Tab-separated table of C-alpha atoms and ligand atoms in Angstrom:
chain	number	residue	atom	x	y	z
A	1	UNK	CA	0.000	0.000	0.000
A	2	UNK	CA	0.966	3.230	-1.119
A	3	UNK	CA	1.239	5.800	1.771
A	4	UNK	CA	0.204	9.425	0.770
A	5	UNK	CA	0.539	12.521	2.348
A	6	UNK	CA	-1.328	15.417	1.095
A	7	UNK	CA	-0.214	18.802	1.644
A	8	UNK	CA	-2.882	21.700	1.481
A	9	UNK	CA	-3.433	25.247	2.078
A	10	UNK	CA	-7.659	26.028	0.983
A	11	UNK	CA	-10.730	24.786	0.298
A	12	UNK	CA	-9.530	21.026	-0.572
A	13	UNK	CA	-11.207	20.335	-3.518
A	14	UNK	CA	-7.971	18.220	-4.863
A	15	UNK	CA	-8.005	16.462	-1.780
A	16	UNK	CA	-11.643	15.656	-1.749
A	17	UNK	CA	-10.908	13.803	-5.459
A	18	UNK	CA	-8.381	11.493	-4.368
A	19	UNK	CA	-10.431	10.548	-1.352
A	20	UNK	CA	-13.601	9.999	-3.491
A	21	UNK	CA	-11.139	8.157	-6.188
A	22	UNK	CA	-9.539	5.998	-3.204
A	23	UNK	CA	-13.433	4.835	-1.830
A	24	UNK	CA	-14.981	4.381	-6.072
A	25	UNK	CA	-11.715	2.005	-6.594
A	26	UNK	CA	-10.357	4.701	-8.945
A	27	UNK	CA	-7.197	4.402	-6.947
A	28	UNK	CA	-5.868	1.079	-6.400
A	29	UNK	CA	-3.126	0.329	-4.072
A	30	UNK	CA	-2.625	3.898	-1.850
A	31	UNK	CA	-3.892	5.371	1.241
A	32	UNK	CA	-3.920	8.956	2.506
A	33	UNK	CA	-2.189	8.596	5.784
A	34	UNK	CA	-1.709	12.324	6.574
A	35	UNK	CA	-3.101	15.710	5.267
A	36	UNK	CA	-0.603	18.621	6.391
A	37	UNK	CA	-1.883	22.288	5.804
A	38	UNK	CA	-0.155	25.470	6.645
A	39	UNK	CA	-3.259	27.340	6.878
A	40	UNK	CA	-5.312	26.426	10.413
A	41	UNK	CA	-8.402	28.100	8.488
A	42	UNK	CA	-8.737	25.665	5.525
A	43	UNK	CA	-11.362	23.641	4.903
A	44	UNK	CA	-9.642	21.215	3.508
A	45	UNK	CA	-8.711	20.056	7.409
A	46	UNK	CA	-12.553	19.359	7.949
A	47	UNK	CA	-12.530	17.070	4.500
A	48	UNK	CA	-9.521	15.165	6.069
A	49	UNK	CA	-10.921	14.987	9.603
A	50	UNK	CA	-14.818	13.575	8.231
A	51	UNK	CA	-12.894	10.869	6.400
A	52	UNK	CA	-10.769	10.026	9.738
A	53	UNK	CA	-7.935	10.893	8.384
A	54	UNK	CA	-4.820	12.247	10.666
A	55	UNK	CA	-4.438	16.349	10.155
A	56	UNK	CA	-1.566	18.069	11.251
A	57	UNK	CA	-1.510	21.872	11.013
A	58	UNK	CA	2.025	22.739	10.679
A	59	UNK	CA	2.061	27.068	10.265
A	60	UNK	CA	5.392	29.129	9.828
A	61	UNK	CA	3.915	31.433	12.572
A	62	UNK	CA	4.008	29.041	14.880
A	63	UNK	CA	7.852	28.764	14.519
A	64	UNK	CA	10.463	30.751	14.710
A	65	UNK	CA	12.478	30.960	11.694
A	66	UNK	CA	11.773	29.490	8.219
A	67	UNK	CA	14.038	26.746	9.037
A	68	UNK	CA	12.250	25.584	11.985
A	69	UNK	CA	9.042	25.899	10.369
A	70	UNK	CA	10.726	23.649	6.758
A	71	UNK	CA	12.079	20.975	9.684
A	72	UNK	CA	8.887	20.789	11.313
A	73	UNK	CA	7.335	20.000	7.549
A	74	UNK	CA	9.644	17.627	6.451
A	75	UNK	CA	9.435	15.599	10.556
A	76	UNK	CA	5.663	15.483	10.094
A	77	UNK	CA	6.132	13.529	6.805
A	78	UNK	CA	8.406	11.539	8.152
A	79	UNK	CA	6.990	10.472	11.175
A	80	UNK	CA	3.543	9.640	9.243
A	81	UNK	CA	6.054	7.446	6.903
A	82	UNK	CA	4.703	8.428	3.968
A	83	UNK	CA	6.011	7.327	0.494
A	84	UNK	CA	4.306	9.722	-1.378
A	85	UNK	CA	3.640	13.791	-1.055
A	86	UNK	CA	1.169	15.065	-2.938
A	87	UNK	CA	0.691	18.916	-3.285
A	88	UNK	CA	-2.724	19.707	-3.879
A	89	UNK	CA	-3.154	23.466	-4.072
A	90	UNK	CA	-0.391	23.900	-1.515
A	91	UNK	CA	0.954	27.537	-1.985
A	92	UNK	CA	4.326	27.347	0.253
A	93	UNK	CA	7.684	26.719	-1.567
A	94	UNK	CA	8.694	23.249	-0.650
A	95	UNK	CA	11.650	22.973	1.228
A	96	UNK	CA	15.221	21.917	-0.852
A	97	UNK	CA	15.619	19.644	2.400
A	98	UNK	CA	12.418	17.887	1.467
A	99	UNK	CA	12.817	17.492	-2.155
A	100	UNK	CA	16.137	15.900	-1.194
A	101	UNK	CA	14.784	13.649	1.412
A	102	UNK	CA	11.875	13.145	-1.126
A	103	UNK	CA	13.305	12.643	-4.747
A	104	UNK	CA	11.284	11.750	-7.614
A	105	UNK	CA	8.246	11.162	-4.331
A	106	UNK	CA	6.896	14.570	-4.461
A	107	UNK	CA	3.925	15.418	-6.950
A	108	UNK	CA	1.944	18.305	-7.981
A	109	UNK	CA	-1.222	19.758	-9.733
A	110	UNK	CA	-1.115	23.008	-11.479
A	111	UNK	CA	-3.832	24.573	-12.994
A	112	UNK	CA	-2.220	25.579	-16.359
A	113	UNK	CA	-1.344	23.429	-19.281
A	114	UNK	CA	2.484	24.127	-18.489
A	115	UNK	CA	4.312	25.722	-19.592
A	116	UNK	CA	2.220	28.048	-19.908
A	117	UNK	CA	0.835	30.328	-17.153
A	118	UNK	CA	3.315	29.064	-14.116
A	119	UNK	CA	6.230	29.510	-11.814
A	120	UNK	CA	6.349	32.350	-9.208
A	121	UNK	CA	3.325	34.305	-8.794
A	122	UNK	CA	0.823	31.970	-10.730
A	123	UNK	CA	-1.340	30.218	-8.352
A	124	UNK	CA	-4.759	29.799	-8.254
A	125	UNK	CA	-7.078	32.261	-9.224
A	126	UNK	CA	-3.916	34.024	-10.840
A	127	UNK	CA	-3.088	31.527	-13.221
A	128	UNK	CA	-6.945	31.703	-14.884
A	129	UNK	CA	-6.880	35.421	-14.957
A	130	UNK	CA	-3.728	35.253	-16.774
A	131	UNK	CA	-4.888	32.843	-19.153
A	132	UNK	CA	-7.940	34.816	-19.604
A	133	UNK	CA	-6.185	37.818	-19.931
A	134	UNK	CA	-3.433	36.275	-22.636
A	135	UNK	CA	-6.906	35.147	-24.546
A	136	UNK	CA	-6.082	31.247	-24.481
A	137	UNK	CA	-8.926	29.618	-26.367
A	138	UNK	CA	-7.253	26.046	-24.441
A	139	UNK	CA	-6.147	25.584	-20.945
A	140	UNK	CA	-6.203	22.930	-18.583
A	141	UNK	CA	-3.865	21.170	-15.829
A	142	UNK	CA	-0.446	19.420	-15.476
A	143	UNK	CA	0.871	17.012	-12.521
A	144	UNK	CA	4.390	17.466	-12.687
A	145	UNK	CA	7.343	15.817	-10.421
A	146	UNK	CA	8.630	18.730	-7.861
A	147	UNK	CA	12.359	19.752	-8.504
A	148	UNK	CA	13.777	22.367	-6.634
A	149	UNK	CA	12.664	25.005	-9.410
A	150	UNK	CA	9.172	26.365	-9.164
A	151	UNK	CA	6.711	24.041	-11.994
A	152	UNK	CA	9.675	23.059	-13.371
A	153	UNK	CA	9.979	19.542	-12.931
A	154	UNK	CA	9.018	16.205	-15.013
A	155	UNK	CA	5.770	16.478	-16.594
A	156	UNK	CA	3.466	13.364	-15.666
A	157	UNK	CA	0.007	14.325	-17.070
A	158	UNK	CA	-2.023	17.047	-19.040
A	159	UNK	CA	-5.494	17.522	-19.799
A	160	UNK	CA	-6.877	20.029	-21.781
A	161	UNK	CA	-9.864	22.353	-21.009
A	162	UNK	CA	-11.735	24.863	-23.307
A	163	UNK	CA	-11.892	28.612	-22.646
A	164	UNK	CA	-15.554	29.502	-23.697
A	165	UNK	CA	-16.950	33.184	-23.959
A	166	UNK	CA	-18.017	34.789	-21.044
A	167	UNK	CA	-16.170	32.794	-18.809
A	168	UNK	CA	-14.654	34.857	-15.519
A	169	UNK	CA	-11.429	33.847	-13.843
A	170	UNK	CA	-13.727	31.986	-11.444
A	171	UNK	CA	-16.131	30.043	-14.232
A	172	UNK	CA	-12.526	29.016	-15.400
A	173	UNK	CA	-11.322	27.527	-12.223
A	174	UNK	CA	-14.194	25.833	-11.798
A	175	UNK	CA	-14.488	24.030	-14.612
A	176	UNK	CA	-10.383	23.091	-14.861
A	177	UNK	CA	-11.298	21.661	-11.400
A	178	UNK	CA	-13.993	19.411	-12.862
A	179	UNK	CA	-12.798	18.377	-16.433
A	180	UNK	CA	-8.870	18.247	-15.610
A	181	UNK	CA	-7.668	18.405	-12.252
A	182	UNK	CA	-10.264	16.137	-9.981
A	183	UNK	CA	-9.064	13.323	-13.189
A	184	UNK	CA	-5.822	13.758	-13.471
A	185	UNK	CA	-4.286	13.702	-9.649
A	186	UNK	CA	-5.872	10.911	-8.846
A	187	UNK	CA	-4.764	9.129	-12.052
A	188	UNK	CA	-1.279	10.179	-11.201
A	189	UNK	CA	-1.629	8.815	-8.012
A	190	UNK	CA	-2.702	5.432	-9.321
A	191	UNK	CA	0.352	5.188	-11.951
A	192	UNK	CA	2.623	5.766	-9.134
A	193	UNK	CA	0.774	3.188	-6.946
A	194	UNK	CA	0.793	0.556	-9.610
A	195	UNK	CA	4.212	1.431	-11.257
A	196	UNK	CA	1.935	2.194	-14.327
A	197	UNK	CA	4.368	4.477	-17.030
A	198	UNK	CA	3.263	8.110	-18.760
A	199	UNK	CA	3.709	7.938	-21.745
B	201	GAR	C1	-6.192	24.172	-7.426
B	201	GAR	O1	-6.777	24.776	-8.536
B	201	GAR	C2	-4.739	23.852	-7.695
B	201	GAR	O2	-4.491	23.449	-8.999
B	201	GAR	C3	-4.092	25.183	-7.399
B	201	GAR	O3	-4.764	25.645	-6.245
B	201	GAR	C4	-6.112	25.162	-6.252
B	201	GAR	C5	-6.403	24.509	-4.927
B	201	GAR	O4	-7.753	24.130	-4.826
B	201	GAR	N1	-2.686	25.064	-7.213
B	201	GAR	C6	-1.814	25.972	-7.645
B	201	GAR	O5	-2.122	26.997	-8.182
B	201	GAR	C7	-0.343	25.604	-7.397
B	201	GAR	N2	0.521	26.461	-8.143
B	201	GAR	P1	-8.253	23.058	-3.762
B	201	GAR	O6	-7.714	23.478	-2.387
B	201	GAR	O7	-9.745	23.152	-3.813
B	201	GAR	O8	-7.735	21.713	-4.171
């Protein structure tokens, strides 16, 4: 069994698709053995707590230097053993320590077709404003391997999305969410589980 820790910062919505993915037999082979968010506010705690799932809330104010707060990150991983970290609309800058101690083990979801519309400064809402804004008739989401560069690393899976008229930043979000991201994460997590190759 695959253990997975998910790291988090908002509303969850990544988080809720691998659990719903891990209970319809979508995923095969994994368990989510820890959710970690950095944010004490974030729903996504309450998601992981209703599915009796351990939830640490690890928050740089609570230390008191970056360091302290990056060590305290990479213990709670390690102490949950987990074999897999999965970022799932976590917006802190993973620690070089932990994509050290985690090589080729750390995955995340981006809301962009990459390369387009990423690295620092395009996160969430961002990203589809940008896109919106560049007048992208296609979009959609990447899970990528996490290097130490920001949505720079291996490229595991894409799906695209169209842009329609009308749509707002939010109207885009939503429906990346639904057509791209909520599929492709927990398909990632599945190849990884099974040893299944990209293409
Ligand atoms: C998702 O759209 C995810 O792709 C994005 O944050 C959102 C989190 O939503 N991540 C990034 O922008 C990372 N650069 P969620 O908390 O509902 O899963």
């Amino acid at each position: 069994m695959l253990r997975v820790g998910v790291l988090v910062s908002g509303g969850g919505t990544n988080l809720q698709a691998i659990l719903d993915a891990i209970d319809g037999g979508i995923i095969v082979g994994a368990e989510v053995v820890a959710v970690i968010s950095n944010n004490e506010n974030a729903y996504a705690i309450e998601r992981a707590r209703k599915h009796n799932i351990p939830a640490f809330i690890v928050t740089p104010k609570a230390y008191g230097s970056r360091e302290e707060f990056n060590n305290a990150l990479l213990e709670t991983m390690n102490v949950c053993k987990v074999d897999l970290i999965v970022l799932a609309g976590f917006l802190v800058k993973i620690p070089e320590a932990m994509i050290a101690a985690y090589k080729n083990r750390i995955i995340n979801i981006h809301p962009s077709l990459i390369p387009s519309f990423c690295g620092v400064g395009f996160y969430g809402l961002k990203v589809h404003e940008a896109a919106l804004k560049r007048g992208v008739k296609v979009t959609g989401a990447t899970v990528h391997y996490v290097d130490e560069g920001t949505d720079t690393g291996p490229i595991l899976l894409q799906k695209a999305v169209e842009v329609r008229a009308g749509d707002t930043p939010e109207i885009l979000q939503r429906r990346v969410m639904e057509e791209a991201e909520w599929v492709i994460l927990p398909q990632a997590i599945n190849m990884i589980a099974n040893n299944i190759q990209a293409i």
